[in-house]
PDB file of C-alpha atoms in Angstrom:
ATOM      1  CA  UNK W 238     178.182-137.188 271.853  1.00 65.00           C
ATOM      2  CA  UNK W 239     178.013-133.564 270.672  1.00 50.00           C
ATOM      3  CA  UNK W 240     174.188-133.539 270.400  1.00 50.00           C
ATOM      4  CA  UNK W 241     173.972-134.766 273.730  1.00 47.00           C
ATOM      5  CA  UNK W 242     177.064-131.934 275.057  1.00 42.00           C
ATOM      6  CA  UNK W 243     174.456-129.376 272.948  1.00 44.00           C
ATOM      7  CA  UNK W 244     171.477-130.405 274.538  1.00 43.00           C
ATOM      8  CA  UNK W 245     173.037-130.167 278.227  1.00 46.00           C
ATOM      9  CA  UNK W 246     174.625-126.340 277.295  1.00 44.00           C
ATOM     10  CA  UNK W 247     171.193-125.699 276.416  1.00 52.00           C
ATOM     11  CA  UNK W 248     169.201-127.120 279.326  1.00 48.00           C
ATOM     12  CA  UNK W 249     171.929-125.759 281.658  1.00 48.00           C
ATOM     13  CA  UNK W 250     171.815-122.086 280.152  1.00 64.00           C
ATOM     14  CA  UNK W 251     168.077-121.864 279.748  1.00 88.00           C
ATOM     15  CA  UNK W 252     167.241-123.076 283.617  1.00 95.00           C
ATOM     16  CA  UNK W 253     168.306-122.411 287.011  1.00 97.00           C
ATOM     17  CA  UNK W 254     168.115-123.792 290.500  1.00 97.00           C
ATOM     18  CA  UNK W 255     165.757-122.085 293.139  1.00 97.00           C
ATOM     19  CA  UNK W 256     165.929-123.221 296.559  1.00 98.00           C
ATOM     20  CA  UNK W 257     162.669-122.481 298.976  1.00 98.00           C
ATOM     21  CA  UNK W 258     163.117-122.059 302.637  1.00 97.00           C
ATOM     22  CA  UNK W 259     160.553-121.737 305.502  1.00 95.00           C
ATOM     23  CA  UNK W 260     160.956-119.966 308.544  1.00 91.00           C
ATOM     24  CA  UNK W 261     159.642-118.400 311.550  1.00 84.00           C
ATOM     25  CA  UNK W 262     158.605-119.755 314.450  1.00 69.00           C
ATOM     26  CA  UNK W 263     155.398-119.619 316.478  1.00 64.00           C
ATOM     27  CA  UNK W 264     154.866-118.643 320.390  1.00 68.00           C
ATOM     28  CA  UNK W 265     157.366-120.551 323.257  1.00 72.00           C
ATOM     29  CA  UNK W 266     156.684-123.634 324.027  1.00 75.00           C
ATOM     30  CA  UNK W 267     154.545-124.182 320.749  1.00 78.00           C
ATOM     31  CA  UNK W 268     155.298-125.906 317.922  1.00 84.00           C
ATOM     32  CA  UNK W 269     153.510-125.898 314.746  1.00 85.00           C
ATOM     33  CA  UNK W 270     154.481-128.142 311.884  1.00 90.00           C
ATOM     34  CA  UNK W 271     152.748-127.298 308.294  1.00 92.00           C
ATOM     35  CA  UNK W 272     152.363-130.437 305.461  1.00 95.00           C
ATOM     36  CA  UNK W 273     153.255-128.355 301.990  1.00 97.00           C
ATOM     37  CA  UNK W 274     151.688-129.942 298.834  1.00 97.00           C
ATOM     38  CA  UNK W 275     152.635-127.960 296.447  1.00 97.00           C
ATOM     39  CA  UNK W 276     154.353-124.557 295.563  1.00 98.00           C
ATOM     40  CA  UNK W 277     154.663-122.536 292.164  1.00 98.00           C
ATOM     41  CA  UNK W 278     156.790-119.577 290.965  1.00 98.00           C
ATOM     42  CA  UNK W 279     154.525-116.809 288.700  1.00 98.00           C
ATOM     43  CA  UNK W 280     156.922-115.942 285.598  1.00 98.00           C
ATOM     44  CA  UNK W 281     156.599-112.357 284.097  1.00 97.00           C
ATOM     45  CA  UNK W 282     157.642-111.369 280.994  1.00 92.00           C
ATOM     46  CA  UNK W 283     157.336-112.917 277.642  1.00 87.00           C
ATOM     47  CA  UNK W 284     156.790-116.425 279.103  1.00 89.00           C
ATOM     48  CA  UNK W 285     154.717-115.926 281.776  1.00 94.00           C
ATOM     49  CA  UNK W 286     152.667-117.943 283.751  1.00 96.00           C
ATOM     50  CA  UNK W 287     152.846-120.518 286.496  1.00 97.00           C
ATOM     51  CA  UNK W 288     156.178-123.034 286.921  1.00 98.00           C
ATOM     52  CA  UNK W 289     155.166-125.675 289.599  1.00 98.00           C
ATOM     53  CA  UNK W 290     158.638-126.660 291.275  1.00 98.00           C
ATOM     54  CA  UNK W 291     156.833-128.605 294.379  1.00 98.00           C
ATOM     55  CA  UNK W 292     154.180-131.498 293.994  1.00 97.00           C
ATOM     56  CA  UNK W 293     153.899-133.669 296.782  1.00 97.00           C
ATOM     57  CA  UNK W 294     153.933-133.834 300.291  1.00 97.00           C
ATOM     58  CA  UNK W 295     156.520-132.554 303.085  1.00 98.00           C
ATOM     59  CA  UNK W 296     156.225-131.444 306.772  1.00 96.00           C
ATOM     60  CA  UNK W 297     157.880-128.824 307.777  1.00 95.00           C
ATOM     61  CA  UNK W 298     158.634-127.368 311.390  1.00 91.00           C
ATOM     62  CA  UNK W 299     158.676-123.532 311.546  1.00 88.00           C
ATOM     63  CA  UNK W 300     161.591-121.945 313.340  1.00 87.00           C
ATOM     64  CA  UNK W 301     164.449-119.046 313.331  1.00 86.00           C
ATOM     65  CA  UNK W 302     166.602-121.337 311.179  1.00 90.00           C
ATOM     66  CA  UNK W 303     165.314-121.606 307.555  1.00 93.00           C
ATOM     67  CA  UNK W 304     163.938-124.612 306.699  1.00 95.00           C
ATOM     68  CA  UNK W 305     164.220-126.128 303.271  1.00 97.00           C
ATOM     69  CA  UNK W 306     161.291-126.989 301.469  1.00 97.00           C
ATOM     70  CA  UNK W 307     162.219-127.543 297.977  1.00 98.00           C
ATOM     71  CA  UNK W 308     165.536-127.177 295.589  1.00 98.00           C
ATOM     72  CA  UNK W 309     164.320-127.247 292.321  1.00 97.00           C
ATOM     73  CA  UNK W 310     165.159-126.122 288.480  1.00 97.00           C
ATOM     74  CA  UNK W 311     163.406-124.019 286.970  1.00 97.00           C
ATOM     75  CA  UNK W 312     163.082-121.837 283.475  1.00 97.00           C
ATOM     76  CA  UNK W 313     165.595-118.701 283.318  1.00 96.00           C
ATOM     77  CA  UNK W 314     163.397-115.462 284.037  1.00 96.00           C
ATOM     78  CA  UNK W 315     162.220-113.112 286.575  1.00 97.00           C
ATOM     79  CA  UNK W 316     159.782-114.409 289.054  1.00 98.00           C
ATOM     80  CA  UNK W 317     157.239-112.434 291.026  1.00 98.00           C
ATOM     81  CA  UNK W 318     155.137-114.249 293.130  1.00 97.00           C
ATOM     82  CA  UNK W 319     155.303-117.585 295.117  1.00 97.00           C
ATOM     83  CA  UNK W 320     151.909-119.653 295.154  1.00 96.00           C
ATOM     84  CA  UNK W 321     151.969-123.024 297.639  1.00 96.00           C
ATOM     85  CA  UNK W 322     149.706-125.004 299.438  1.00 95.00           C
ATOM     86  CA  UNK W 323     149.377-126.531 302.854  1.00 93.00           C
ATOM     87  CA  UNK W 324     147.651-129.186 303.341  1.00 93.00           C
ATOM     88  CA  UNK W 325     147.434-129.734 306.731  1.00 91.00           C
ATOM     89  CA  UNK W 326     148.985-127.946 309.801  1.00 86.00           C
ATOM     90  CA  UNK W 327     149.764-130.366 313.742  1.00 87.00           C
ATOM     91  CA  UNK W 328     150.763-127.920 316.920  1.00 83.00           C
ATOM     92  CA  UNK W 329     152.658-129.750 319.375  1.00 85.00           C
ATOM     93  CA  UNK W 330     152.203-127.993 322.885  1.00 81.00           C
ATOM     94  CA  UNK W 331     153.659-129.770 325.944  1.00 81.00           C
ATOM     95  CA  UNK W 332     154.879-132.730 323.592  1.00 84.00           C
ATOM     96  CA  UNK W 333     150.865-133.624 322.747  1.00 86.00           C
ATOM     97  CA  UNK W 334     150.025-133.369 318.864  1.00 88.00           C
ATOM     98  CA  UNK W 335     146.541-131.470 318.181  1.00 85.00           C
ATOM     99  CA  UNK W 336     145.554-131.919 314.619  1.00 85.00           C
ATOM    100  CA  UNK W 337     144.634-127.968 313.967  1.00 79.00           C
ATOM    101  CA  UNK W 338     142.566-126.182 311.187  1.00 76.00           C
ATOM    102  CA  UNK W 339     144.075-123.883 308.705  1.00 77.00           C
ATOM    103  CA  UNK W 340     141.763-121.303 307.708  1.00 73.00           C
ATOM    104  CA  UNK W 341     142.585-121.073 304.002  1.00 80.00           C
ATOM    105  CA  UNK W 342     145.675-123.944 302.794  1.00 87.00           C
ATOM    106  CA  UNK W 343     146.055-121.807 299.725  1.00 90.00           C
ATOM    107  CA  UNK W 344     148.639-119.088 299.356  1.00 90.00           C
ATOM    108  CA  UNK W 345     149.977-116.740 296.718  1.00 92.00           C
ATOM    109  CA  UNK W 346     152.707-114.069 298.733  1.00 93.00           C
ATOM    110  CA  UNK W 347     154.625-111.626 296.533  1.00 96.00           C
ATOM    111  CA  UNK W 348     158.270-111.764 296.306  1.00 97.00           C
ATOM    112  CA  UNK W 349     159.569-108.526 298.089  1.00 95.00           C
ATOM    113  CA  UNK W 350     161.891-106.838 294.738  1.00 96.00           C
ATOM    114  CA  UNK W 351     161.131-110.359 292.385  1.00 97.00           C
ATOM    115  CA  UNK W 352     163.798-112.343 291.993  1.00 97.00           C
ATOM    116  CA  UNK W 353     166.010-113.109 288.504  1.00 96.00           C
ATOM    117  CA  UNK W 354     167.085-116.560 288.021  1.00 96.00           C
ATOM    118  CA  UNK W 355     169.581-116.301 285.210  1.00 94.00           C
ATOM    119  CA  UNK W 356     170.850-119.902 283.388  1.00 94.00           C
ATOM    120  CA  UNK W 357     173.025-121.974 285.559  1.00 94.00           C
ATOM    121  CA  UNK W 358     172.523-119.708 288.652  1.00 94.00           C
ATOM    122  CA  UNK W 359     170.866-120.646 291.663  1.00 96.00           C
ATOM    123  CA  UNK W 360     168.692-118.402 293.957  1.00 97.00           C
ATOM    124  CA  UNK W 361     167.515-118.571 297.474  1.00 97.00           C
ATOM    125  CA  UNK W 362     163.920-118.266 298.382  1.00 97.00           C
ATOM    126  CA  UNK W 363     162.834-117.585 301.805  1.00 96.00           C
ATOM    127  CA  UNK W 364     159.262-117.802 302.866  1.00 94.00           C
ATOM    128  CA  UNK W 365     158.620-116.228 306.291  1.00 91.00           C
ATOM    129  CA  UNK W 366     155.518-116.589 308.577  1.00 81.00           C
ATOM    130  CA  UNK W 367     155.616-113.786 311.251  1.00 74.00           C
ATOM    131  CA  UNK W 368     152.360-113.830 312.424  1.00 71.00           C
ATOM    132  CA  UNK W 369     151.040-117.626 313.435  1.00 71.00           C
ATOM    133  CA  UNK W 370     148.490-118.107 315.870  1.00 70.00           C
ATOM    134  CA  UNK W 371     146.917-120.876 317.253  1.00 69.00           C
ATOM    135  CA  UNK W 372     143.397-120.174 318.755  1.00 75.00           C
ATOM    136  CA  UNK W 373     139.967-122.480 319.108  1.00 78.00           C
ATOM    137  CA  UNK W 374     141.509-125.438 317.327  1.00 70.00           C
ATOM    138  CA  UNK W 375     142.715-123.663 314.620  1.00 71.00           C
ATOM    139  CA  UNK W 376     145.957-122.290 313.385  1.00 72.00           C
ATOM    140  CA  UNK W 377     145.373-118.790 311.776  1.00 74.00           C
ATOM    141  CA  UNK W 378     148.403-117.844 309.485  1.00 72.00           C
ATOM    142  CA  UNK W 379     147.939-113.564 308.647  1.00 68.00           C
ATOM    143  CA  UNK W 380     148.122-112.500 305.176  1.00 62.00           C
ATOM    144  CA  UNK W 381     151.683-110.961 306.054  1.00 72.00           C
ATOM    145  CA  UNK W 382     153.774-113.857 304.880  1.00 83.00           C
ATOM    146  CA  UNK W 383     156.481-112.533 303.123  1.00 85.00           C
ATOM    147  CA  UNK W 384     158.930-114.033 300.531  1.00 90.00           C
ATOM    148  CA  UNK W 385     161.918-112.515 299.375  1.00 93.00           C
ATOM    149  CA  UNK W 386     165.559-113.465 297.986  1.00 93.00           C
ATOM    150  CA  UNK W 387     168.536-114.247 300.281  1.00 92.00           C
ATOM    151  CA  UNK W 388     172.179-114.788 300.111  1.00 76.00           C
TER     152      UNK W 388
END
């Protein structure tokens, strides 16, 4: 019983909870719903390196409200960068769904002032898309994502 109370303090002091929200919607009367398969958190420091927190699949729609993607733990350290995935990308306009092209699925957006995820804290994640077009069959997402901490 004490082993497993030690191993818990432990786990609960050396990881944290990070919780990834999308937002941002695109023009009126367009919707545009992205298929993540994956995101990762860059680690700096003395442990640094990649910590996936995402594998699989989930659609989400963009719009004003954040959107969670993931709520995941993850080790205690400062993170610095945000690298995810999209898989595939469906615009609704008029309620028909058009299957669109995404440029480039893969994505790796700095995180505006890094974020610190301390043992048995949680942090908020939000990843914003301000510039999504749709044009010729494709959906063309600008390199201006941001991602940045929120309360």
């Amino acid at each position: 019983m004490v082993l497993a109370a030690v191993a818990f303090l432990y786990f609960y002091l050396s990881q944290g909870r990070v919780d990834v929200y999308v937002s941002d919607p695109p023009a009126p009367n367009l919707a545009i719903y992205l298929t993540f398969t994956s995101v990762a958190l860059h680690r700096v420091g003395n442990n640094s390196g990649w910590v996936v927190i995402f594998n699989g699949s989930k659609t989400i729609a963009l719009t004003h409200t954040p959107q969670l993607l993931v709520s995941a733990s993850a080790p205690a350290g400062e993170y610095n960068e945000v690298f995810f995935t999209v898989s595939s990308a469906t615009i609704e306009i008029g309620g028909v769904n058009i299957t669109a092209r995404i440029p480039s699925g893969v994505f790796k957006v700095h995180i505006t002032g890094g974020m610190r995820l301390s043992g048995g804290s949680a942090e908020k994640l939000l990843i914003s898309f301000p510039h999504v077009a749709y044009a010729n069959g494709q959906i063309i997402i600008s390199p201006s994502i941001t991602a940045q901490v929120i309360s």
